[in-house]
JSON list of C-alpha atoms in Angstrom, two decimals:
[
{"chain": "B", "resi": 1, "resn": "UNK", "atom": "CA", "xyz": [-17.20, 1.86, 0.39]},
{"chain": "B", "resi": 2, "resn": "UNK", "atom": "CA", "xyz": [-14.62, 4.80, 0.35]},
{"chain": "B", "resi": 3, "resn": "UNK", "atom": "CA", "xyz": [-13.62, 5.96, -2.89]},
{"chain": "B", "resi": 4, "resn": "UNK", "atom": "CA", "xyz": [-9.86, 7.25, -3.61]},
{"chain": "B", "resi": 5, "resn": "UNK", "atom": "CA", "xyz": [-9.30, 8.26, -6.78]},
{"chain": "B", "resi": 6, "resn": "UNK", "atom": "CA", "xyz": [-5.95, 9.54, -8.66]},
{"chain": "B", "resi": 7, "resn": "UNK", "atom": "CA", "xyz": [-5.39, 10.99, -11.65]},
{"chain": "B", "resi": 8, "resn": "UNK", "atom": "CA", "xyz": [-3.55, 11.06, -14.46]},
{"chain": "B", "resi": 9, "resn": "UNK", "atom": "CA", "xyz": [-3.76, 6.84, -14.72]},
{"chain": "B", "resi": 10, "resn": "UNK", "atom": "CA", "xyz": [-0.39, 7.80, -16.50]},
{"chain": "B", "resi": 11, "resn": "UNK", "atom": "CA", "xyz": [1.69, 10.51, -17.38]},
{"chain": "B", "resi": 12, "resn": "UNK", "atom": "CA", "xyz": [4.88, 10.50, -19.62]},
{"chain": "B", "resi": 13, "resn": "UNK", "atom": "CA", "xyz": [7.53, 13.72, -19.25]},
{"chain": "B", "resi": 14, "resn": "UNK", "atom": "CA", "xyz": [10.66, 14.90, -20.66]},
{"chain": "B", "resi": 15, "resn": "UNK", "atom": "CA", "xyz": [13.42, 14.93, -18.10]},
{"chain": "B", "resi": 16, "resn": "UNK", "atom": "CA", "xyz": [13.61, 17.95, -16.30]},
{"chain": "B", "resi": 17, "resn": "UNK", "atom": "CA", "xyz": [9.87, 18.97, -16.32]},
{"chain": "B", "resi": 18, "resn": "UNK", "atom": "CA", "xyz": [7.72, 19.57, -13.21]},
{"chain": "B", "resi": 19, "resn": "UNK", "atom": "CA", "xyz": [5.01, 17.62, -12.86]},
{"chain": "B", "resi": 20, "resn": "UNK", "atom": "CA", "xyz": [2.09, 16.81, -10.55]},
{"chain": "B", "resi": 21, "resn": "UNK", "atom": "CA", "xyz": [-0.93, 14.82, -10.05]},
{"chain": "B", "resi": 22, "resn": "UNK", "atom": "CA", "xyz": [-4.36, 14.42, -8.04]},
{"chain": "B", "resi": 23, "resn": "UNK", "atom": "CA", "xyz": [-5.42, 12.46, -5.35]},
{"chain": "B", "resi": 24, "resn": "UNK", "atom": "CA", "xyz": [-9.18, 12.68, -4.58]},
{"chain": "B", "resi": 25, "resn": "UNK", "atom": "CA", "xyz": [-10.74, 11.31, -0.81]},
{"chain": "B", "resi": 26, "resn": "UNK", "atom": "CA", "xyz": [-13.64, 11.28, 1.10]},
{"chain": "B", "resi": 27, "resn": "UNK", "atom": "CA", "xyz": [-13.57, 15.20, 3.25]},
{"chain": "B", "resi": 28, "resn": "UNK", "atom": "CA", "xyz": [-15.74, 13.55, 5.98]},
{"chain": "B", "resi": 29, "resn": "UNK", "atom": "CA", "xyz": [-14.05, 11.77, 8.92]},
{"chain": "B", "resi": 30, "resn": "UNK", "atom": "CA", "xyz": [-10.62, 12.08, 7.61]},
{"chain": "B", "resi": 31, "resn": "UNK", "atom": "CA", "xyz": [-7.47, 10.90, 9.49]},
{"chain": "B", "resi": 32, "resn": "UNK", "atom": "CA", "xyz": [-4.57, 10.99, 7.34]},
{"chain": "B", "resi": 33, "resn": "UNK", "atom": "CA", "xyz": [-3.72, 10.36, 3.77]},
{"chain": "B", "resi": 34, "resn": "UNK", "atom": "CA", "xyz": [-0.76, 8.90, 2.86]},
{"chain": "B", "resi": 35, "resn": "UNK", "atom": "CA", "xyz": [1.69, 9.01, -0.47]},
{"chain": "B", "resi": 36, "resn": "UNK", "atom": "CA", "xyz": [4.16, 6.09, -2.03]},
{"chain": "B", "resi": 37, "resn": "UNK", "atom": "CA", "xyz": [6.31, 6.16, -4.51]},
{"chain": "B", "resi": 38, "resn": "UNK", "atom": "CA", "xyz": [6.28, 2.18, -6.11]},
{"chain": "B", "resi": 39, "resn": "UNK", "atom": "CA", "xyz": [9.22, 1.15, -8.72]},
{"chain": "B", "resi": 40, "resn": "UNK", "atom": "CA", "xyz": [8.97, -1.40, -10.55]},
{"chain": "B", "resi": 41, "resn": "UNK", "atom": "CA", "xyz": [10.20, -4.85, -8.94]},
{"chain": "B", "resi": 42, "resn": "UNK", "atom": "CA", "xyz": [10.65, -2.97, -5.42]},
{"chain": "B", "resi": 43, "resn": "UNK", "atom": "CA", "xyz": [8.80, -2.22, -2.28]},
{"chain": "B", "resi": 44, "resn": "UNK", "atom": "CA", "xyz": [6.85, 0.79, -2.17]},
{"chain": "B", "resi": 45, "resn": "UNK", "atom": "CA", "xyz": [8.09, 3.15, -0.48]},
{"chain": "B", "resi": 46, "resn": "UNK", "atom": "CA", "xyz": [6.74, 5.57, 2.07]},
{"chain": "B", "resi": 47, "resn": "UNK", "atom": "CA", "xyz": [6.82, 9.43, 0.90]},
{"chain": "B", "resi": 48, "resn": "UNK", "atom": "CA", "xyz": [4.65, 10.71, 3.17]},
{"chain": "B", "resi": 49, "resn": "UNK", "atom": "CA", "xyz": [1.67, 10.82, 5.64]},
{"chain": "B", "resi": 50, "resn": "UNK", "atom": "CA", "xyz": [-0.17, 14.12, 6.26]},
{"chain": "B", "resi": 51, "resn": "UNK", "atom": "CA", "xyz": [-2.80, 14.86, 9.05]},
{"chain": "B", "resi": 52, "resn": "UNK", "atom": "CA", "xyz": [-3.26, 18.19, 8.70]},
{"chain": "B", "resi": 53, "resn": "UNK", "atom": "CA", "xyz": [-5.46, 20.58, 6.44]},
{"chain": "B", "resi": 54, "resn": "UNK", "atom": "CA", "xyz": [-2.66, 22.77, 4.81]},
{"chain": "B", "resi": 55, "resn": "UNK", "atom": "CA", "xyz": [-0.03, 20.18, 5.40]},
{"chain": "B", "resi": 56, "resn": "UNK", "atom": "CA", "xyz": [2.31, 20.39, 2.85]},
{"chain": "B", "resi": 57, "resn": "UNK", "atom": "CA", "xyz": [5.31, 18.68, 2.92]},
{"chain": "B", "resi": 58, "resn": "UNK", "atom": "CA", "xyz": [8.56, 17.84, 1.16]},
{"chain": "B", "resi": 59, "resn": "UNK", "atom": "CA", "xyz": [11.41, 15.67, 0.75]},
{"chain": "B", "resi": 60, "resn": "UNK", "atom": "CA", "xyz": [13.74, 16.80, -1.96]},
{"chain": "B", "resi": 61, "resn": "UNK", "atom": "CA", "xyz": [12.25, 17.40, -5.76]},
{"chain": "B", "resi": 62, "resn": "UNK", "atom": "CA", "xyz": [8.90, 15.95, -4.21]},
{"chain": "B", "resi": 63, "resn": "UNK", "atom": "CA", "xyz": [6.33, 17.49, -2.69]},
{"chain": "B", "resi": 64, "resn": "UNK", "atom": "CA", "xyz": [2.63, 17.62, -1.41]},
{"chain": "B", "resi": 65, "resn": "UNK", "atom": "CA", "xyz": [-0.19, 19.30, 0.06]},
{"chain": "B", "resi": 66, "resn": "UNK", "atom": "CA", "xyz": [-3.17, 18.24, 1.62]},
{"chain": "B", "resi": 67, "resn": "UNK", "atom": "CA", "xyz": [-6.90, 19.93, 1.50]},
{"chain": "B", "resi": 68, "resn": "UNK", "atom": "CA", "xyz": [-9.09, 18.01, 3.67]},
{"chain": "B", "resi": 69, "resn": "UNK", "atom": "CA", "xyz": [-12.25, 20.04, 3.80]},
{"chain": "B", "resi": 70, "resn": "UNK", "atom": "CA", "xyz": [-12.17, 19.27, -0.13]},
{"chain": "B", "resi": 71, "resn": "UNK", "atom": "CA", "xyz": [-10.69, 16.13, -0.20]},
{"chain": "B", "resi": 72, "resn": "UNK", "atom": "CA", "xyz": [-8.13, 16.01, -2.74]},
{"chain": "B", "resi": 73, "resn": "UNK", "atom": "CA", "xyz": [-3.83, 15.98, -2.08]},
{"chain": "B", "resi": 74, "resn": "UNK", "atom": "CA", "xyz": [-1.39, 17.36, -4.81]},
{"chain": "B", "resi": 75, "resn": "UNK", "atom": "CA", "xyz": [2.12, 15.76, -5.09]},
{"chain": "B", "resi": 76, "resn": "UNK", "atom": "CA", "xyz": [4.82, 17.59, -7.04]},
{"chain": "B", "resi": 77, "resn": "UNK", "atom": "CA", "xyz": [8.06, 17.01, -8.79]},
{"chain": "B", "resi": 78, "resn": "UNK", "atom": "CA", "xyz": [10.17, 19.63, -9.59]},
{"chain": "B", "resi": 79, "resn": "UNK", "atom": "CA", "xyz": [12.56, 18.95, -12.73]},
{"chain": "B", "resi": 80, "resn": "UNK", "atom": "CA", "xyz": [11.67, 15.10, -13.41]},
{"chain": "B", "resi": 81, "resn": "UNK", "atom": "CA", "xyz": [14.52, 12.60, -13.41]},
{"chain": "B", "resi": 82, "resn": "UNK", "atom": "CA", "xyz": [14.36, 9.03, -15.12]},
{"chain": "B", "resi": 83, "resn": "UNK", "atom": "CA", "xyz": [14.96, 7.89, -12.19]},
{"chain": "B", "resi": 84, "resn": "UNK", "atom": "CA", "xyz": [11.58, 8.97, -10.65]},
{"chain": "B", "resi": 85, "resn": "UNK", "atom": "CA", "xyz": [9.74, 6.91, -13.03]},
{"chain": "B", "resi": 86, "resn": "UNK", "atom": "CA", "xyz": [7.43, 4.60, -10.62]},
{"chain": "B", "resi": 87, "resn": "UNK", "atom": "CA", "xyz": [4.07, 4.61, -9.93]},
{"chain": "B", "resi": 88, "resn": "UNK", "atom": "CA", "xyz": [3.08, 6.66, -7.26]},
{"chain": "B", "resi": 89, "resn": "UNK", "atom": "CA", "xyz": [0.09, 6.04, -4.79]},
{"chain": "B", "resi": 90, "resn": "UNK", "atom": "CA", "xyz": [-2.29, 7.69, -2.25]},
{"chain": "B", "resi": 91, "resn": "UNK", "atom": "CA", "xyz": [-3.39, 5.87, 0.92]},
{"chain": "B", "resi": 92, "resn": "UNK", "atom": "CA", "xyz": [-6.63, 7.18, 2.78]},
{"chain": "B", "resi": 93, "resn": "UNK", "atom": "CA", "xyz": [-7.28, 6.24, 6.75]},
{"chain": "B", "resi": 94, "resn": "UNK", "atom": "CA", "xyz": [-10.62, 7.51, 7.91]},
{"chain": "B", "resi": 95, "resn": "UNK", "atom": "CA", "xyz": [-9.75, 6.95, 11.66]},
{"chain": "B", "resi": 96, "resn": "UNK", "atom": "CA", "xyz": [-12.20, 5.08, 13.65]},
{"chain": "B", "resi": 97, "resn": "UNK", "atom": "CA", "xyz": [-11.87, 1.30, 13.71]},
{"chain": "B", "resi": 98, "resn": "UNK", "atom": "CA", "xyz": [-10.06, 1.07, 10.54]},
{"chain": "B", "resi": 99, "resn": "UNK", "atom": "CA", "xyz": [-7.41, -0.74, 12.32]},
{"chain": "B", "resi": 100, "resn": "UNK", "atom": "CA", "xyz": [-4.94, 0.55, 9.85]},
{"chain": "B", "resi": 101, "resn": "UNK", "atom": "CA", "xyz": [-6.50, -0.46, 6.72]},
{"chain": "B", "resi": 102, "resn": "UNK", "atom": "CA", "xyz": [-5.28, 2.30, 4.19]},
{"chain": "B", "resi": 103, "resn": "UNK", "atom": "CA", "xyz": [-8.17, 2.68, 1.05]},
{"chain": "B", "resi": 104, "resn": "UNK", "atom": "CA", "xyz": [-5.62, 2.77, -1.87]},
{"chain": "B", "resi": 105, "resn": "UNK", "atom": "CA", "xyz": [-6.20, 4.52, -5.16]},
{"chain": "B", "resi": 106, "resn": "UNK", "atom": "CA", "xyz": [-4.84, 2.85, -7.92]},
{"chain": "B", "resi": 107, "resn": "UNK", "atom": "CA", "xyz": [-1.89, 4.95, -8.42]},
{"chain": "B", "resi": 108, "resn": "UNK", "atom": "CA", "xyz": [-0.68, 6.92, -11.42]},
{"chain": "B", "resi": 109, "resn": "UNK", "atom": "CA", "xyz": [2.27, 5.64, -13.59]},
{"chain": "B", "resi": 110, "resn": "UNK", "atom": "CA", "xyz": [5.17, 8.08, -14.13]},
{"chain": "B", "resi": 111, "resn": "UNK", "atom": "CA", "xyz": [7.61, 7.75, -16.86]},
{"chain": "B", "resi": 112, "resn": "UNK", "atom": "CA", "xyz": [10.44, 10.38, -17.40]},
{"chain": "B", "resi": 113, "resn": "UNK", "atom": "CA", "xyz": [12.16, 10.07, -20.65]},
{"chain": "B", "resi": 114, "resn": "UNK", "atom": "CA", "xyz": [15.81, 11.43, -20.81]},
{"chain": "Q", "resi": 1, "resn": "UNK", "atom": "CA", "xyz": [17.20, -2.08, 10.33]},
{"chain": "Q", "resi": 2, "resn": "UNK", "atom": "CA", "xyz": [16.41, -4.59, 7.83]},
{"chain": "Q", "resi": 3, "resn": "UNK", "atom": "CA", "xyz": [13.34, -4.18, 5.60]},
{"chain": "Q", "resi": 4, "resn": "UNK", "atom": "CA", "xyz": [10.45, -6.63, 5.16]},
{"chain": "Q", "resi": 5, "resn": "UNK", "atom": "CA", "xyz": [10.81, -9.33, 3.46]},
{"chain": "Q", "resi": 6, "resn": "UNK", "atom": "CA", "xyz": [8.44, -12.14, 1.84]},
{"chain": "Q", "resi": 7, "resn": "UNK", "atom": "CA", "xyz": [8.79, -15.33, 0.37]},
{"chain": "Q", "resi": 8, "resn": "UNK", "atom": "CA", "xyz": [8.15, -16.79, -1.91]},
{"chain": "Q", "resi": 9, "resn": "UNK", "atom": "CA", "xyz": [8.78, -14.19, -4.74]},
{"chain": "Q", "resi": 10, "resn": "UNK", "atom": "CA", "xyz": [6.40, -16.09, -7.03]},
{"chain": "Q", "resi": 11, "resn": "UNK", "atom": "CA", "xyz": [4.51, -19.23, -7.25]},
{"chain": "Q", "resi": 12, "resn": "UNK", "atom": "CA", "xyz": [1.89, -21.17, -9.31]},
{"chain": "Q", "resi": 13, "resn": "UNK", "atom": "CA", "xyz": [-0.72, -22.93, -8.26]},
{"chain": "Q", "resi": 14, "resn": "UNK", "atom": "CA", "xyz": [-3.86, -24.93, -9.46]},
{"chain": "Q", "resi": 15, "resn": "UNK", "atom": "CA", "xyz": [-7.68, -23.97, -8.85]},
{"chain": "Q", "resi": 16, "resn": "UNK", "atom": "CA", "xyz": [-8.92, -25.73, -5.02]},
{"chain": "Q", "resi": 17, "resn": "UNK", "atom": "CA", "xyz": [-5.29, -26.13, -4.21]},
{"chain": "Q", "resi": 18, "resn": "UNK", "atom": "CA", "xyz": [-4.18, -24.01, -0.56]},
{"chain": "Q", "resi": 19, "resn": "UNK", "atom": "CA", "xyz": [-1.37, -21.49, -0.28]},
{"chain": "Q", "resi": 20, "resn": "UNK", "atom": "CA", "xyz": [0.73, -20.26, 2.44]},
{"chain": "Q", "resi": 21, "resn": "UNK", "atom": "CA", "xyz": [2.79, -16.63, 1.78]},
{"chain": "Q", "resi": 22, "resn": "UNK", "atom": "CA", "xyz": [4.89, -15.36, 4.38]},
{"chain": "Q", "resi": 23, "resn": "UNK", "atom": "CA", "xyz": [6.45, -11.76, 5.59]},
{"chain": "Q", "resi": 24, "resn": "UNK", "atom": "CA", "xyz": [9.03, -11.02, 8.00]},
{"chain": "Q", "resi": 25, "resn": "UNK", "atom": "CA", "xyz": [8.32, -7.69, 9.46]},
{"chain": "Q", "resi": 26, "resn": "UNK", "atom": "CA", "xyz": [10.70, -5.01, 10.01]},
{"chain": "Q", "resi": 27, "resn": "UNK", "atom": "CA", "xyz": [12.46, -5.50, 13.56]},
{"chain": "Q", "resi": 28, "resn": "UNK", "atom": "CA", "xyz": [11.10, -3.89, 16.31]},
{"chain": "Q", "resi": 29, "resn": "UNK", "atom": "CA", "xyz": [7.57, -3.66, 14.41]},
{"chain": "Q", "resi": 30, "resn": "UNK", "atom": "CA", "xyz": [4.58, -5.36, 16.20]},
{"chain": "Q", "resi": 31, "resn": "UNK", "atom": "CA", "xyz": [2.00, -4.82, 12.85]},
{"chain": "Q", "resi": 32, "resn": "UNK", "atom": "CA", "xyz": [1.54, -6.30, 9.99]},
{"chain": "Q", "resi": 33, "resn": "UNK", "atom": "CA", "xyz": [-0.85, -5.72, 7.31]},
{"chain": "Q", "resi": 34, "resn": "UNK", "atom": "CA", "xyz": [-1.56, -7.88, 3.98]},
{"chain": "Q", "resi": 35, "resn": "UNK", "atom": "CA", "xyz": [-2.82, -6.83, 1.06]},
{"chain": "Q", "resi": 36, "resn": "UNK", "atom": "CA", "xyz": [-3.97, -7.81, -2.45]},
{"chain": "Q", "resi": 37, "resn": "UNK", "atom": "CA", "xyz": [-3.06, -5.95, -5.59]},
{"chain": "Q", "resi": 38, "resn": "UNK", "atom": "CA", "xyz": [-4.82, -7.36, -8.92]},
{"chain": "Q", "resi": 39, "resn": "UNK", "atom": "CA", "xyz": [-3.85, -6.13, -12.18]},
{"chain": "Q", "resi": 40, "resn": "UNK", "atom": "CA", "xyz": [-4.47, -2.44, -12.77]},
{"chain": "Q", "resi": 41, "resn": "UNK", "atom": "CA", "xyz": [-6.18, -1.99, -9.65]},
{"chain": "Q", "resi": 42, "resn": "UNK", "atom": "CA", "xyz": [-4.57, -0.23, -6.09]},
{"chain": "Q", "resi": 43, "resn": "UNK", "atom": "CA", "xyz": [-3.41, -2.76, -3.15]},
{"chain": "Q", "resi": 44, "resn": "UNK", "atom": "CA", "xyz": [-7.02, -3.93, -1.23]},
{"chain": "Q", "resi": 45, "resn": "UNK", "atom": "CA", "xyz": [-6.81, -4.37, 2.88]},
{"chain": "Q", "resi": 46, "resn": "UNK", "atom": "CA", "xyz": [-7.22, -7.91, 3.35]},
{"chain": "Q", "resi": 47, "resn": "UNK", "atom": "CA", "xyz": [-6.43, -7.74, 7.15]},
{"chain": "Q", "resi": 48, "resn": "UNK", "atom": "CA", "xyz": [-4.24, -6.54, 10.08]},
{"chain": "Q", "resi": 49, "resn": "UNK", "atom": "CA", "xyz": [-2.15, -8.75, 13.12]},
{"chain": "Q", "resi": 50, "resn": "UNK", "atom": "CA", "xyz": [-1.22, -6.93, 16.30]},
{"chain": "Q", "resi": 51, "resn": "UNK", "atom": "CA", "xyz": [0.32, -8.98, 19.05]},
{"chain": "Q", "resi": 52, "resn": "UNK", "atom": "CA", "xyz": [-0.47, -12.12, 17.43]},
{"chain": "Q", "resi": 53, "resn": "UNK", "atom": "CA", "xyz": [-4.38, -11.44, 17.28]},
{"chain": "Q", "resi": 54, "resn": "UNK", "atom": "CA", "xyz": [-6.68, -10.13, 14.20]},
{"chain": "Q", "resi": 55, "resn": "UNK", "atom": "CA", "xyz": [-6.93, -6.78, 14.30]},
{"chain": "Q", "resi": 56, "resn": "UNK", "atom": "CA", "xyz": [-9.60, -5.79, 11.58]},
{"chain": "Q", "resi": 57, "resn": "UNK", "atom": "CA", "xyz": [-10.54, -7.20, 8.83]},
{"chain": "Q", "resi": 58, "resn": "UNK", "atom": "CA", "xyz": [-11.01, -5.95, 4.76]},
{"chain": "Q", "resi": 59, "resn": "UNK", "atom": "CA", "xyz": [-13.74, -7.40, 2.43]},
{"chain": "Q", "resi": 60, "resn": "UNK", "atom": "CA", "xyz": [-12.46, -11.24, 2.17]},
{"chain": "Q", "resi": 61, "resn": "UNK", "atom": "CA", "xyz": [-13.96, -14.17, 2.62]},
{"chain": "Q", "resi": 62, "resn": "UNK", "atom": "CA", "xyz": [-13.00, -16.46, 5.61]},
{"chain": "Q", "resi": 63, "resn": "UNK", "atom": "CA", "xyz": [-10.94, -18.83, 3.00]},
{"chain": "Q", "resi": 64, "resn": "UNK", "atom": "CA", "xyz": [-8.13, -15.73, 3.89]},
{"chain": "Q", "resi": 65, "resn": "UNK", "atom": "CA", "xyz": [-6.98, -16.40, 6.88]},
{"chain": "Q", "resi": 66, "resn": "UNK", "atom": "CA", "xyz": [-3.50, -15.35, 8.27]},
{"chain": "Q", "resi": 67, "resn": "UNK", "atom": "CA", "xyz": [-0.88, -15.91, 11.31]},
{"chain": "Q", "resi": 68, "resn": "UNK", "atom": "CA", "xyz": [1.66, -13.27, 13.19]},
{"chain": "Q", "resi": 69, "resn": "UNK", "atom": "CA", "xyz": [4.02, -15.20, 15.09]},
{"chain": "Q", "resi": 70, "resn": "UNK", "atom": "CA", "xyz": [5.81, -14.08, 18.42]},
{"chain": "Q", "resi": 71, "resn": "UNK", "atom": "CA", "xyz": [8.79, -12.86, 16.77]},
{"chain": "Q", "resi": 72, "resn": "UNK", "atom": "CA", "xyz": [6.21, -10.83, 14.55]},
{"chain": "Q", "resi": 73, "resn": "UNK", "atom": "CA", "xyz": [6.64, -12.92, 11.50]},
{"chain": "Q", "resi": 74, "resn": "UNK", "atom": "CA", "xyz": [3.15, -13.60, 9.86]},
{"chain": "Q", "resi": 75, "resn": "UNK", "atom": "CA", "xyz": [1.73, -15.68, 7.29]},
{"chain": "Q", "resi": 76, "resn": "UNK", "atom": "CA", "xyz": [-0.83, -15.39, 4.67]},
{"chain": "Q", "resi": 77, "resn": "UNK", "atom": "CA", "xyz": [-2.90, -18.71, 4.55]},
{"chain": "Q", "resi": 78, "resn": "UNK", "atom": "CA", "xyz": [-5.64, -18.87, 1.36]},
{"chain": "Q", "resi": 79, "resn": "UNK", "atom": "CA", "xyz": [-7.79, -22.17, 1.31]},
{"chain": "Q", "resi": 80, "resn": "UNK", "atom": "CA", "xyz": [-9.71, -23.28, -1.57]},
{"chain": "Q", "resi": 81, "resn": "UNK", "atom": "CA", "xyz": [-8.20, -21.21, -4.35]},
{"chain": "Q", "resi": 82, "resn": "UNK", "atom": "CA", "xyz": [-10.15, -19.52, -7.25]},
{"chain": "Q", "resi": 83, "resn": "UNK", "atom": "CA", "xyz": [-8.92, -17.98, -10.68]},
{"chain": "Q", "resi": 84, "resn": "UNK", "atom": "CA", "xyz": [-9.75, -14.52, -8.91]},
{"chain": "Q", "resi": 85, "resn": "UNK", "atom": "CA", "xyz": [-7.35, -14.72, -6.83]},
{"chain": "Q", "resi": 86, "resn": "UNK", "atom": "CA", "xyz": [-4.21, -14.57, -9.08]},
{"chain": "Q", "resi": 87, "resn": "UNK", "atom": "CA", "xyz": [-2.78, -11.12, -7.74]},
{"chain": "Q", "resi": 88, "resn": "UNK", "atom": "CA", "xyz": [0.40, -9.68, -6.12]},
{"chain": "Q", "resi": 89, "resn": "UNK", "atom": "CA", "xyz": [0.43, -10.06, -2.15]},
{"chain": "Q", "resi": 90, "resn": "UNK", "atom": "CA", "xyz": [2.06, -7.45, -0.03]},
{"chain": "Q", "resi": 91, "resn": "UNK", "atom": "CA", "xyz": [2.97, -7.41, 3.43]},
{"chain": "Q", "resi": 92, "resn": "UNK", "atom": "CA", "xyz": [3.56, -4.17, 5.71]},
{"chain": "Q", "resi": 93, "resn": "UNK", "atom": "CA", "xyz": [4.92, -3.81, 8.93]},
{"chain": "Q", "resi": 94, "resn": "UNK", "atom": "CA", "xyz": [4.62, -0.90, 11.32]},
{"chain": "Q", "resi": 95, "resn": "UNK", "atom": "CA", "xyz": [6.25, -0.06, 14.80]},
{"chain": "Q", "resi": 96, "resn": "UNK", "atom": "CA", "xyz": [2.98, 0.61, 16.76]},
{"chain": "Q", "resi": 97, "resn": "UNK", "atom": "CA", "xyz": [-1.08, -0.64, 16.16]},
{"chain": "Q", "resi": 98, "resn": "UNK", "atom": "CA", "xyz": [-1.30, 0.69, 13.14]},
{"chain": "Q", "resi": 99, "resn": "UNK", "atom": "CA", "xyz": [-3.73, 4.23, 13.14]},
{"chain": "Q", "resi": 100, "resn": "UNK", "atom": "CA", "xyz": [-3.71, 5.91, 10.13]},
{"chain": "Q", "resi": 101, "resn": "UNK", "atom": "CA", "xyz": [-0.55, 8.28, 11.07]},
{"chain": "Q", "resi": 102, "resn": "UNK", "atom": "CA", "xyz": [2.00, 5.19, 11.33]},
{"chain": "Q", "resi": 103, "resn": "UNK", "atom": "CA", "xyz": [3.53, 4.80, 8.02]},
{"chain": "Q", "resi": 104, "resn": "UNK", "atom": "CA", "xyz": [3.54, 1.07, 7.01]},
{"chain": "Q", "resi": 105, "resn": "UNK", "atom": "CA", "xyz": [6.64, -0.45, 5.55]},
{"chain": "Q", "resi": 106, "resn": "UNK", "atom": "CA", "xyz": [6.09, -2.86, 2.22]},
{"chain": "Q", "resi": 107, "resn": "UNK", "atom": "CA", "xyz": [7.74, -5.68, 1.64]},
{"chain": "Q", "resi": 108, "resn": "UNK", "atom": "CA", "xyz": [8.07, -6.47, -2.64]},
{"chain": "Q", "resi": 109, "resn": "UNK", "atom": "CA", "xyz": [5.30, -8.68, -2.40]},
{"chain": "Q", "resi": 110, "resn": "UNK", "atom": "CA", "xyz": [4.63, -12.36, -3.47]},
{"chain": "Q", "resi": 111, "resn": "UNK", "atom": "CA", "xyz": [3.02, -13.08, -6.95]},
{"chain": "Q", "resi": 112, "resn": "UNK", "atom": "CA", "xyz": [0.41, -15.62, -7.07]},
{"chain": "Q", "resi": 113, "resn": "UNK", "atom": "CA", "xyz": [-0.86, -17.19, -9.91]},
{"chain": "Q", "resi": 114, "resn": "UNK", "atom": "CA", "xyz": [-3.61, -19.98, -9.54]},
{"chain": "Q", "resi": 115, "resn": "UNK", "atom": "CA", "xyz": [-4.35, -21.75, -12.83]}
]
């Protein structure tokens, strides 16, 4: 049974602070890890899917990095708007036979308060 | 490109009763995924249609059994329902066979509550 694990469960912010949280994988037979962003009555939506040890990637305010010898992923927002209150979740693929089955952690809840 | 969409958006049902959920993928995608979200908990791989054929399978019972459809619509068929199986159901499509590197595209989901 893979384990992904993220943390804070929840975080609360002022608007305009940078924040960031943890996701933690399995570092053996990693393929690719995988971030959403989730609001609330919508789709989640895809922020990003890193492969690489030292991937980092961005896409605006957000951003992450990836350590796969340790097994953990960072994601970042710079200067926190209301409007990127969701909850945001990590997706593991070990490769393999997985057959696309992403191992979800079970997210952390953002709130930004104006 | 139109996103993925399910239906219904909720529905109630009664302990032993069956269920059928359904997804329309994104077009031009020939993968879907399902999965099942319970309260507090992260979305669970319940199994994945390429081409119209199973294509792996999570840790549920053979009372979960699902459909893709040549136009890669799909369906989500549970027999037999239990309390336990109250959750949210999401779909995701994705362009190729789904390896971990293809990003999978969520449709809002259908909530089920069995009673």
């Amino acid at each position: 049974i893979l384990n992904v694990e993220q943390s804070p469960q929840s975080l609360h912010v002022q608007e305009g602070d940078s924040t960031n949280f943890t996701c933690s994988f399995p570092s053996s037979n990693f393929y690719a890890l995988h971030w959403y962003r989730w609001e609330t009555a919508k789709s989640p939506e895809a922020l990003f899917v890193m492969t690489l040890n030292g991937d980092e990637k961005k896409k605006g305010r957000i951003s992450a990095t990836l350590n796969t010898k340790e097994g953990y992923s960072y994601l970042y927002i710079k200067g926190s708007q209301p409007e990127d209150s969701a909850t945001y979740l990590c997706a593991f693929y070990p490769g393999g036979t997985s057959y696309g089955k992403l191992t979800f952690g079970q997210g952390t809840i953002l709130t930004v308060h104006p | 490109e139109t996103g993925v969409t399910q239906s219904p958006t909720h529905l109630i049902k009664t302990r032993g009763q069956q269920v059928t959920l359904r997804c329309s993928s994104q077009s031009g995608h020939n993968t879907v995924s399902w999965y099942q979200q319970a309260l507090g908990q992260g979305p669970q791989f319940i199994f994945q249609y390429y081409r119209e054929e199973e294509n792996g399978r999570g840790n549920f019972p053979p009372r979960f059994s699902g459909l893709q459809f040549p136009n890669y619509s799909s369906e989500l068929n549970v027999n037999a329902l239990e309390l336990d199986d109250s959750a949210l159901y999401l779909c995701a499509s994705s362009r190729e066979l789904a390896g971990g590197a293809g990003t999978q595209y969520f449709g809002p989901g259908t909530r089920l509550t069995v009673l």
